[in-house]
Amino acid sequence: MTDTTIDLDKLKHFIPFDSLSDSHLEEIRSRLSVETVLPGRLVFKRGEQDPRAWFLIDGAVDLTDASFQVRHFPADDDENYLALDNYSQHTVNLITTEKTTFYTMDRNHLDLLMTWTQAAESMLDEGEDRHQGDWMDALLESELFSQVPPAKIQSLFVQFEEREVALGDIIVREGEAGDTFYVIKQGKAMVTRKQSGRSETLAALTAGDFFGEDALISDAPRNATVTMTSDGTLMCLGQQDFRDILQQSVIRRVTAEAMNAMSEEGDRACVLLDVRLPMEFKHDRTPGARNLPLTELRRDVRNLEKDFVYVVCCDGGRRSELGAYLLSEAGFDAYVLDHRPATEDAAQQTATTTA
């Protein structure tokens, strides 16, 4: 039986949720499921692969190990502050002894959450208010930052530099070169763009929102102006650190041969997207590709079908990298088509992720 009610006060009893802000707990609510199980039911068994982590909220269970030793474990047990038998392959049988409620979460996301929160805590000075780390919490919940390997999270945080800003400060200006990626730690900002001689408001930003990545990936001028609408604090990451840590964690490459193999052998079809302008595509068509210019991709990305794997191409590399980045940021499985010569190291010709 599945329920949908998440009691955040009960969730705070467990690690790592006890160290998260209320706003972050609200954000991850949708990642949790509630399972209410009748007494005498086998929830999971020893040796079984399980993608979910189980937290005992109410009721009681029996845990039986390989030696048939049984431990009765009620929800009010002093040691009930972690996920139950939190291994990808279970080491015990778990049977309910009364009507029992569990909260469950994808194990991979929980592992990332544990790593992220511990790294965030280590970045805070002793005695500093915990809410100062809320901007880190917000980043975790973005599709983009959730792809950063746990081993690189600490390195990522260390490279950010804090900058105080004031109401009216222009942080990035449309048309200028960009060399910094920004996260709003405190405060609010507005994104505008020139349109037919007038300034058009595109978005409002607040704590946890980030901006400035497009220009760093594509080496193109800033495509909008960001102005502070309050005093605040920004966390800033330089271009080289951004590329070394964040961009390379997200952008994956695949050769045409590997793409065809993925499509033939995998359970999802590959869609080849050419992100050049229509006139470029018309005069130099990429065989089998659909033309979706960057401007349209940015606007329509949420309408694409997530069941496909997307491979992005252009005539060079920068635009396809930005396209793959935009897709990854929106939660899609995306690659850049690798056009490197066949004489390069064969190991680099296969689909890879940079860890």
Short mmCIF file of C-alpha atoms in Angstrom, two decimals, residues 10-298:
data_model
loop_
_atom_site.label_atom_id
_atom_site.label_comp_id
_atom_site.label_asym_id
_atom_site.label_seq_id
_atom_site.Cartn_x
_atom_site.Cartn_y
_atom_site.Cartn_z
CA LYS A 10 9.79 12.58 11.30
CA LEU A 11 12.21 12.73 8.40
CA LYS A 12 14.51 15.04 10.39
CA HIS A 13 15.14 12.19 12.83
CA PHE A 14 17.30 10.44 10.21
CA ILE A 15 20.78 11.13 8.84
CA PRO A 16 21.40 13.05 6.55
CA PHE A 17 18.03 14.81 6.70
CA ASP A 18 18.73 16.09 10.21
CA SER A 19 21.36 18.48 8.81
CA LEU A 20 19.23 19.94 6.01
CA SER A 21 17.40 23.23 6.07
CA ASP A 22 13.59 23.31 6.04
CA SER A 23 13.62 24.74 2.52
CA HIS A 24 15.84 21.92 1.28
CA LEU A 25 13.63 19.32 2.94
CA GLU A 26 10.67 20.79 1.10
CA GLU A 27 12.60 20.53 -2.17
CA ILE A 28 13.45 16.84 -1.72
CA ARG A 29 9.94 15.89 -0.60
CA SER A 30 9.08 14.84 -4.15
CA ARG A 31 12.01 12.37 -4.17
CA LEU A 32 10.57 10.39 -1.27
CA SER A 33 7.83 7.78 -1.33
CA VAL A 34 5.71 6.46 1.54
CA GLU A 35 5.11 2.73 1.86
CA THR A 36 2.63 1.40 4.44
CA VAL A 37 2.96 -2.38 4.85
CA LEU A 38 0.67 -4.79 6.71
CA PRO A 39 2.10 -7.11 9.41
CA GLY A 40 3.83 -10.34 8.40
CA ARG A 41 4.96 -9.09 4.98
CA LEU A 42 8.45 -9.58 3.51
CA VAL A 43 9.68 -6.09 2.54
CA PHE A 44 13.05 -7.19 1.16
CA LYS A 45 15.16 -10.33 1.39
CA ARG A 46 18.83 -11.14 1.82
CA GLY A 47 20.79 -11.19 -1.46
CA GLU A 48 18.18 -9.08 -3.26
CA GLN A 49 19.30 -6.07 -5.32
CA ASP A 50 17.38 -2.98 -4.28
CA PRO A 51 17.63 0.52 -5.79
CA ARG A 52 15.77 2.06 -2.84
CA ALA A 53 16.81 3.02 0.70
CA TRP A 54 14.22 2.27 3.42
CA PHE A 55 13.65 4.44 6.50
CA LEU A 56 11.50 3.00 9.30
CA ILE A 57 9.00 5.70 10.34
CA ASP A 58 6.30 3.87 12.33
CA GLY A 59 5.74 0.28 13.41
CA ALA A 60 8.29 -2.52 13.84
CA VAL A 61 10.18 -5.14 11.83
CA ASP A 62 12.25 -8.28 12.31
CA LEU A 63 15.72 -8.41 10.70
CA THR A 64 17.02 -11.92 9.97
CA ASP A 65 20.66 -12.42 9.01
CA ALA A 66 22.47 -15.28 7.21
CA SER A 67 22.81 -17.19 10.50
CA PHE A 68 19.04 -16.93 11.05
CA GLN A 69 19.61 -14.60 13.99
CA VAL A 70 16.54 -12.39 14.40
CA ARG A 71 16.63 -8.86 15.72
CA HIS A 72 13.37 -7.14 16.55
CA PHE A 73 13.63 -3.51 15.51
CA PRO A 74 10.86 -1.01 16.39
CA ALA A 75 10.67 2.51 14.99
CA ASP A 76 11.47 4.00 18.42
CA ASP A 77 14.75 2.05 18.72
CA ASP A 78 17.66 4.30 19.70
CA GLU A 79 19.62 3.07 16.68
CA ASN A 80 16.92 3.91 14.18
CA TYR A 81 18.56 6.93 12.58
CA LEU A 82 19.85 5.46 9.29
CA ALA A 83 18.32 3.67 6.33
CA LEU A 84 17.64 0.00 7.11
CA ASP A 85 20.34 -2.38 5.80
CA ASN A 86 21.49 0.30 3.39
CA TYR A 87 23.35 -1.87 0.86
CA SER A 88 22.73 -2.30 -2.85
CA GLN A 89 22.43 -6.03 -2.14
CA HIS A 90 20.59 -6.68 1.11
CA THR A 91 22.30 -8.66 3.90
CA VAL A 92 19.13 -9.47 5.88
CA ASN A 93 15.50 -10.38 5.43
CA LEU A 94 13.10 -7.68 6.64
CA ILE A 95 9.60 -8.69 7.76
CA THR A 96 7.02 -6.40 9.31
CA THR A 97 5.64 -7.48 12.71
CA GLU A 98 2.85 -4.90 12.76
CA LYS A 99 1.43 -2.32 10.41
CA THR A 100 4.54 -0.36 9.44
CA THR A 101 5.34 2.81 7.53
CA PHE A 102 8.53 3.43 5.58
CA TYR A 103 9.89 6.39 3.66
CA THR A 104 11.91 5.30 0.64
CA MET A 105 14.39 7.14 -1.58
CA ASP A 106 16.55 6.22 -4.55
CA ARG A 107 19.82 4.91 -3.09
CA ASN A 108 22.05 6.76 -5.58
CA HIS A 109 20.45 10.07 -4.71
CA LEU A 110 20.78 9.33 -1.02
CA ASP A 111 24.49 8.58 -1.45
CA LEU A 112 25.00 11.86 -3.26
CA LEU A 113 22.96 13.67 -0.60
CA MET A 114 25.15 12.21 2.15
CA THR A 115 28.35 13.20 0.37
CA TRP A 116 27.10 16.67 -0.51
CA THR A 117 25.85 17.57 2.96
CA GLN A 118 29.06 16.40 4.61
CA ALA A 119 31.13 18.44 2.17
CA ALA A 120 28.91 21.45 2.78
CA GLU A 121 29.26 21.13 6.55
CA SER A 122 33.05 21.02 6.26
CA MET A 123 32.98 24.29 4.33
CA LEU A 124 31.21 26.20 7.10
CA ASP A 125 33.31 27.94 9.72
CA GLU A 126 32.89 26.73 13.31
CA GLY A 127 29.90 28.46 14.86
CA GLU A 128 28.58 29.74 11.55
CA ASP A 129 24.81 29.60 11.16
CA ARG A 130 23.75 26.46 9.27
CA HIS A 131 21.56 28.47 6.90
CA GLN A 132 24.74 29.82 5.33
CA GLY A 133 25.03 26.43 3.61
CA ASP A 134 21.55 26.60 2.10
CA TRP A 135 22.92 27.68 -1.28
CA MET A 136 24.81 24.40 -1.39
CA ASP A 137 21.63 22.49 -0.55
CA ALA A 138 19.80 24.23 -3.39
CA LEU A 139 22.52 23.30 -5.88
CA LEU A 140 22.18 19.63 -5.00
CA GLU A 141 18.55 19.61 -6.08
CA SER A 142 19.36 20.95 -9.54
CA GLU A 143 19.55 18.33 -12.27
CA LEU A 144 22.90 19.77 -13.29
CA PHE A 145 24.78 19.63 -10.00
CA SER A 146 23.39 16.22 -9.06
CA GLN A 147 25.63 14.84 -11.83
CA VAL A 148 28.85 16.00 -10.19
CA PRO A 149 30.71 12.90 -8.94
CA PRO A 150 30.87 12.76 -5.12
CA ALA A 151 34.67 12.73 -5.27
CA LYS A 152 34.63 16.18 -6.87
CA ILE A 153 32.06 17.86 -4.62
CA GLN A 154 34.60 19.02 -2.04
CA SER A 155 36.89 20.37 -4.77
CA LEU A 156 33.97 22.23 -6.27
CA PHE A 157 33.03 23.99 -3.03
CA VAL A 158 36.59 24.96 -2.22
CA GLN A 159 36.97 26.91 -5.48
CA PHE A 160 33.95 29.20 -4.91
CA GLU A 161 34.74 32.72 -3.74
CA GLU A 162 32.26 34.91 -1.85
CA ARG A 163 31.37 38.39 -3.12
CA GLU A 164 29.16 40.98 -1.44
CA VAL A 165 26.84 42.88 -3.80
CA ALA A 166 24.34 45.70 -3.48
CA LEU A 167 20.95 46.65 -4.87
CA GLY A 168 21.37 47.85 -8.46
CA ASP A 169 24.74 46.19 -9.09
CA ILE A 170 25.01 44.77 -12.62
CA ILE A 171 26.66 41.37 -12.27
CA VAL A 172 26.84 40.40 -15.94
CA ARG A 173 26.07 42.62 -18.91
CA GLU A 174 24.59 41.46 -22.21
CA GLY A 175 27.16 41.44 -25.01
CA GLU A 176 30.24 41.36 -22.78
CA ALA A 177 32.66 38.46 -22.44
CA GLY A 178 32.12 36.11 -19.50
CA ASP A 179 34.68 34.57 -17.18
CA THR A 180 32.68 33.68 -14.03
CA PHE A 181 29.86 31.36 -12.97
CA TYR A 182 27.63 32.71 -10.18
CA VAL A 183 25.39 31.23 -7.48
CA ILE A 184 23.16 33.49 -5.39
CA LYS A 185 23.87 32.76 -1.74
CA GLN A 186 21.66 35.56 -0.42
CA GLY A 187 19.57 38.17 -2.18
CA LYS A 188 17.60 38.51 -5.40
CA ALA A 189 18.36 39.44 -9.00
CA MET A 190 16.60 40.07 -12.31
CA VAL A 191 17.54 38.77 -15.78
CA THR A 192 16.85 41.10 -18.71
CA ARG A 193 17.63 41.19 -22.44
CA LYS A 194 17.44 43.89 -25.10
CA GLN A 195 14.55 43.28 -27.48
CA SER A 196 13.64 45.77 -30.22
CA GLY A 197 15.40 48.55 -28.35
CA ARG A 198 13.63 47.81 -25.08
CA SER A 199 14.68 45.83 -22.01
CA GLU A 200 12.66 42.65 -21.60
CA THR A 201 12.54 40.86 -18.23
CA LEU A 202 13.25 37.14 -18.62
CA ALA A 203 13.42 35.82 -15.07
CA ALA A 204 13.73 36.59 -11.36
CA LEU A 205 16.48 34.83 -9.41
CA THR A 206 16.80 34.12 -5.71
CA ALA A 207 19.02 32.19 -3.27
CA GLY A 208 20.26 28.93 -4.78
CA ASP A 209 19.75 30.03 -8.38
CA PHE A 210 22.81 30.14 -10.63
CA PHE A 211 23.71 31.91 -13.86
CA GLY A 212 26.56 32.71 -16.22
CA GLU A 213 27.37 29.22 -17.44
CA ASP A 214 26.40 29.68 -21.10
CA ALA A 215 29.18 32.13 -21.92
CA LEU A 216 31.77 29.95 -20.19
CA ILE A 217 30.91 26.89 -22.25
CA SER A 218 30.43 28.50 -25.66
CA ASP A 219 32.97 31.37 -25.34
CA ALA A 220 30.14 33.56 -26.67
CA PRO A 221 29.27 36.98 -25.21
CA ARG A 222 26.81 37.14 -22.32
CA ASN A 223 23.30 36.64 -23.70
CA ALA A 224 21.53 38.64 -20.97
CA THR A 225 22.06 41.18 -18.21
CA VAL A 226 21.72 40.20 -14.54
CA THR A 227 21.05 43.01 -12.04
CA MET A 228 20.72 42.71 -8.28
CA THR A 229 17.28 43.70 -7.00
CA SER A 230 18.46 43.61 -3.36
CA ASP A 231 21.66 43.58 -1.36
CA GLY A 232 23.14 40.12 -1.26
CA THR A 233 26.01 37.68 -1.50
CA LEU A 234 27.21 35.76 -4.55
CA MET A 235 29.39 32.66 -4.72
CA CYS A 236 31.69 32.90 -7.74
CA LEU A 237 33.51 30.20 -9.69
CA GLY A 238 36.17 31.14 -12.26
CA GLN A 239 36.02 29.90 -15.84
CA GLN A 240 38.87 27.40 -15.61
CA ASP A 241 37.59 25.87 -12.37
CA PHE A 242 34.11 25.74 -13.88
CA ARG A 243 35.39 23.83 -16.90
CA ASP A 244 37.72 21.55 -14.97
CA ILE A 245 35.23 20.51 -12.29
CA LEU A 246 31.66 21.17 -13.35
CA GLN A 247 31.58 21.20 -17.14
CA GLN A 248 33.76 18.11 -17.48
CA SER A 249 31.58 16.27 -14.97
CA VAL A 250 28.49 16.85 -17.06
CA ILE A 251 29.52 16.86 -20.72
CA ARG A 252 30.02 13.38 -22.11
CA ARG A 253 31.25 12.48 -25.58
CA VAL A 254 30.39 9.64 -27.92
CA THR A 255 31.69 8.62 -31.37
CA ALA A 256 29.34 7.92 -34.26
CA GLU A 257 30.20 4.22 -34.00
CA ALA A 258 29.48 4.12 -30.28
CA MET A 259 26.24 6.07 -30.81
CA ASN A 260 25.06 3.50 -33.36
CA ALA A 261 25.98 0.68 -30.98
CA MET A 262 24.07 2.38 -28.14
CA SER A 263 21.02 2.70 -30.36
CA GLU A 264 21.17 -0.90 -31.58
CA GLU A 265 22.02 -2.59 -28.29
CA GLY A 266 20.33 -0.32 -25.75
CA ASP A 267 16.70 -0.13 -24.72
CA ARG A 268 16.39 3.54 -25.70
CA ALA A 269 16.73 5.12 -29.12
CA CYS A 270 19.36 7.81 -29.80
CA VAL A 271 18.25 11.12 -31.28
CA LEU A 272 20.90 13.17 -33.11
CA LEU A 273 20.38 16.92 -32.73
CA ASP A 274 22.24 19.45 -34.90
CA VAL A 275 22.14 22.77 -33.03
CA ARG A 276 23.42 25.00 -35.85
CA LEU A 277 21.31 27.66 -37.53
CA PRO A 278 18.81 26.43 -40.16
CA MET A 279 20.78 27.91 -43.07
CA GLU A 280 23.97 26.22 -41.88
CA PHE A 281 22.15 22.93 -41.56
CA LYS A 282 20.57 23.34 -45.00
CA HIS A 283 23.92 23.66 -46.75
CA ASP A 284 25.76 21.06 -44.68
CA ARG A 285 23.30 18.48 -43.38
CA THR A 286 24.37 16.03 -40.73
CA PRO A 287 23.03 12.63 -41.90
CA GLY A 288 20.21 11.42 -39.69
CA ALA A 289 20.13 14.58 -37.57
CA ARG A 290 17.22 16.77 -36.58
CA ASN A 291 17.94 20.49 -36.74
CA LEU A 292 17.14 22.23 -33.45
CA PRO A 293 19.09 25.51 -33.15
CA LEU A 294 20.37 26.46 -29.71
CA THR A 295 17.83 29.24 -29.29
CA GLU A 296 14.96 26.81 -29.94
CA LEU A 297 16.54 24.11 -27.80
CA ARG A 298 16.78 26.49 -24.87
#
